[in-house]
């Protein structure tokens, strides 16, 4: 990476490279703080460079919908929203995949590309807001994890009374 690149460290911290020195690299984090990382640590780490080979970045988001949802409708809604967003690239084309029968939901993965990694979070926010609004309008439910608890009552033994009562 070079100064100006956006990178992600193994611990998940992300920022823009400000300066690469002989002993350390300075990274400007999104909260406007500077992270100084020894170059020896960087040399031993797997670094993700969002700026290379070019500024395009893929958005991959999993969304769960309620069991009983019309999955063809869900996929069509997601695809339409991505195709209609002005900042989602047409090539490669956006895609939607039904990926999992999860414990509380049917999961779909939506994938699209944006031209500039610096716009990723704005575009993802706009897509998610449009999805939420459209799902609500179309009656598609986004579930939350739930548990059904069944309580069974056992009658007292035939020995003549309730074992919980003391004489």
Short mmCIF file of C-alpha atoms in Angstrom, two decimals:
data_model
loop_
_atom_site.label_atom_id
_atom_site.label_comp_id
_atom_site.label_asym_id
_atom_site.label_seq_id
_atom_site.Cartn_x
_atom_site.Cartn_y
_atom_site.Cartn_z
CA UNK A 1 0.00 0.00 0.00
CA UNK A 2 0.97 3.64 -0.40
CA UNK A 3 -0.01 6.89 1.32
CA UNK A 4 -3.64 7.65 0.53
CA UNK A 5 -4.78 4.01 0.34
CA UNK A 6 -7.62 2.78 2.55
CA UNK A 7 -6.59 -0.34 4.46
CA UNK A 8 -8.00 -2.69 7.07
CA UNK A 9 -5.84 -4.22 9.78
CA UNK A 10 -6.30 -7.81 11.06
CA UNK A 11 -8.08 -6.49 14.18
CA UNK A 12 -10.74 -4.86 11.96
CA UNK A 13 -9.50 -1.28 12.29
CA UNK A 14 -9.82 0.61 9.04
CA UNK A 15 -8.42 3.89 7.83
CA UNK A 16 -6.45 5.84 5.26
CA UNK A 17 -2.65 5.59 5.18
CA UNK A 18 -1.22 9.01 6.02
CA UNK A 19 2.48 8.31 6.18
CA UNK A 20 4.83 5.37 5.82
CA UNK A 21 8.03 5.89 7.82
CA UNK A 22 11.13 3.79 8.42
CA UNK A 23 9.80 2.32 11.66
CA UNK A 24 6.04 2.87 11.62
CA UNK A 25 3.00 3.67 9.50
CA UNK A 26 0.40 6.27 10.44
CA UNK A 27 -3.22 5.56 9.59
CA UNK A 28 -6.06 8.07 9.85
CA UNK A 29 -9.05 6.20 11.30
CA UNK A 30 -12.66 7.11 10.48
CA UNK A 31 -13.09 8.76 13.89
CA UNK A 32 -10.28 11.22 12.95
CA UNK A 33 -7.68 9.61 15.20
CA UNK A 34 -4.23 8.57 14.08
CA UNK A 35 -3.19 4.97 14.58
CA UNK A 36 0.56 4.40 14.58
CA UNK A 37 1.49 0.82 13.73
CA UNK A 38 5.05 -0.52 13.86
CA UNK A 39 6.15 -1.67 10.41
CA UNK A 40 7.35 -4.94 11.95
CA UNK A 41 3.71 -5.67 12.91
CA UNK A 42 2.49 -4.76 9.45
CA UNK A 43 5.08 -7.02 7.83
CA UNK A 44 3.69 -9.97 9.81
CA UNK A 45 0.03 -9.12 9.17
CA UNK A 46 -2.54 -9.67 6.48
CA UNK A 47 -3.62 -6.20 5.35
CA UNK A 48 -6.68 -5.56 3.17
CA UNK A 49 -6.12 -2.74 0.70
CA UNK A 50 -9.41 -1.32 -0.57
CA UNK A 51 -7.62 1.03 -2.98
CA UNK A 52 -5.93 -1.65 -5.06
CA UNK A 53 -6.08 -2.77 -7.76
CA UNK A 54 -8.60 0.06 -8.30
CA UNK A 55 -11.18 2.03 -6.30
CA UNK A 56 -14.12 -0.34 -6.96
CA UNK A 57 -15.49 -2.25 -3.98
CA UNK A 58 -18.04 -5.02 -3.56
CA UNK A 59 -20.91 -4.69 -1.11
CA UNK A 60 -22.03 -8.05 0.31
CA UNK A 61 -24.90 -8.04 2.79
CA UNK A 62 -26.96 -10.87 4.25
CA UNK A 63 -30.60 -10.22 5.10
CA UNK A 64 -32.93 -12.63 6.86
CA UNK A 65 -36.64 -12.77 6.03
CA UNK A 66 -39.38 -14.67 7.81
CA UNK A 67 -40.15 -18.27 7.02
CA UNK A 68 -43.15 -18.28 4.69
CA UNK A 69 -41.84 -15.32 2.66
CA UNK A 70 -42.12 -15.52 -1.12
CA UNK A 71 -38.41 -15.85 -1.91
CA UNK A 72 -38.86 -15.00 -5.59
CA UNK A 73 -40.54 -11.75 -4.55
CA UNK A 74 -37.76 -11.01 -2.01
CA UNK A 75 -35.04 -11.58 -4.60
CA UNK A 76 -36.88 -9.46 -7.19
CA UNK A 77 -37.26 -6.56 -4.73
CA UNK A 78 -33.58 -6.61 -3.79
CA UNK A 79 -32.45 -6.82 -7.39
CA UNK A 80 -34.74 -3.98 -8.45
CA UNK A 81 -33.50 -1.72 -5.63
CA UNK A 82 -29.85 -2.31 -6.55
CA UNK A 83 -30.47 -1.88 -10.28
CA UNK A 84 -32.28 1.41 -9.69
CA UNK A 85 -29.63 2.94 -7.42
CA UNK A 86 -27.60 5.43 -9.47
CA UNK A 87 -24.30 4.58 -7.76
CA UNK A 88 -24.50 0.79 -8.06
CA UNK A 89 -22.43 -0.37 -11.02
CA UNK A 90 -24.25 -2.12 -13.86
CA UNK A 91 -21.14 -4.20 -14.70
CA UNK A 92 -20.56 -6.43 -12.86
CA UNK A 93 -24.30 -6.76 -12.46
CA UNK A 94 -25.88 -6.87 -8.99
CA UNK A 95 -26.97 -10.30 -7.82
CA UNK A 96 -29.11 -11.89 -5.10
CA UNK A 97 -28.70 -15.42 -3.73
CA UNK A 98 -30.93 -17.43 -1.38
CA UNK A 99 -28.18 -18.81 0.84
CA UNK A 100 -29.52 -20.40 3.99
CA UNK A 101 -32.37 -21.89 5.96
CA UNK A 102 -31.31 -20.34 9.27
CA UNK A 103 -32.73 -20.90 12.73
CA UNK A 104 -35.05 -17.87 12.67
CA UNK A 105 -34.97 -16.72 9.05
CA UNK A 106 -34.46 -17.50 5.40
CA UNK A 107 -31.23 -15.72 4.47
CA UNK A 108 -30.42 -13.98 1.22
CA UNK A 109 -27.15 -12.40 0.18
CA UNK A 110 -27.18 -9.32 -1.99
CA UNK A 111 -24.03 -8.39 -3.87
CA UNK A 112 -23.25 -5.28 -5.87
CA UNK A 113 -20.27 -3.17 -6.86
CA UNK A 114 -19.69 0.55 -6.36
CA UNK A 115 -17.10 2.58 -8.23
CA UNK A 116 -15.45 4.26 -5.25
CA UNK A 117 -14.72 2.54 -1.93
CA UNK A 118 -15.07 5.92 -0.17
CA UNK A 119 -18.80 5.87 -1.01
CA UNK A 120 -19.43 2.33 0.22
CA UNK A 121 -21.05 3.13 3.56
CA UNK A 122 -23.29 5.87 2.14
CA UNK A 123 -24.50 3.63 -0.67
CA UNK A 124 -24.98 0.65 1.63
CA UNK A 125 -27.03 2.83 3.99
CA UNK A 126 -29.19 4.05 1.10
CA UNK A 127 -29.72 0.48 -0.15
CA UNK A 128 -30.62 -0.78 3.33
CA UNK A 129 -33.09 2.08 3.90
CA UNK A 130 -34.73 1.41 0.53
CA UNK A 131 -34.91 -2.32 1.32
CA UNK A 132 -36.49 -1.72 4.73
CA UNK A 133 -39.05 0.70 3.29
CA UNK A 134 -39.91 -1.60 0.40
CA UNK A 135 -40.14 -4.71 2.58
CA UNK A 136 -42.54 -2.87 4.91
CA UNK A 137 -44.65 -1.71 1.96
CA UNK A 138 -44.74 -5.23 0.44
CA UNK A 139 -45.36 -7.02 3.76
CA UNK A 140 -42.01 -8.83 3.80
CA UNK A 141 -41.10 -9.49 7.44
CA UNK A 142 -37.54 -9.28 8.78
CA UNK A 143 -37.67 -11.59 11.81
CA UNK A 144 -35.82 -11.48 15.08
CA UNK A 145 -34.64 -14.58 16.95
CA UNK A 146 -37.39 -16.09 19.06
CA UNK A 147 -37.88 -19.10 21.29
CA UNK A 148 -41.08 -20.93 22.06
CA UNK A 149 -41.15 -22.20 25.63
CA UNK A 150 -43.51 -25.06 26.40
CA UNK A 151 -44.29 -25.66 30.05
CA UNK A 152 -45.70 -29.04 30.90
CA UNK A 153 -47.63 -29.62 34.05
CA UNK A 154 -47.38 -33.06 35.57
CA UNK A 155 -50.30 -34.18 37.73
CA UNK A 156 -49.59 -35.38 41.23
CA UNK A 157 -48.84 -39.08 41.63
CA UNK A 158 -51.72 -41.43 42.41
CA UNK A 159 -50.49 -41.79 46.00
CA UNK A 160 -53.07 -39.48 47.32
CA UNK A 161 -52.23 -35.88 47.05
CA UNK A 162 -50.03 -33.13 45.77
CA UNK A 163 -46.34 -33.82 46.41
CA UNK A 164 -45.77 -30.07 46.76
CA UNK A 165 -48.12 -29.90 49.77
CA UNK A 166 -46.81 -30.92 53.11
CA UNK A 167 -49.03 -32.40 55.75
#
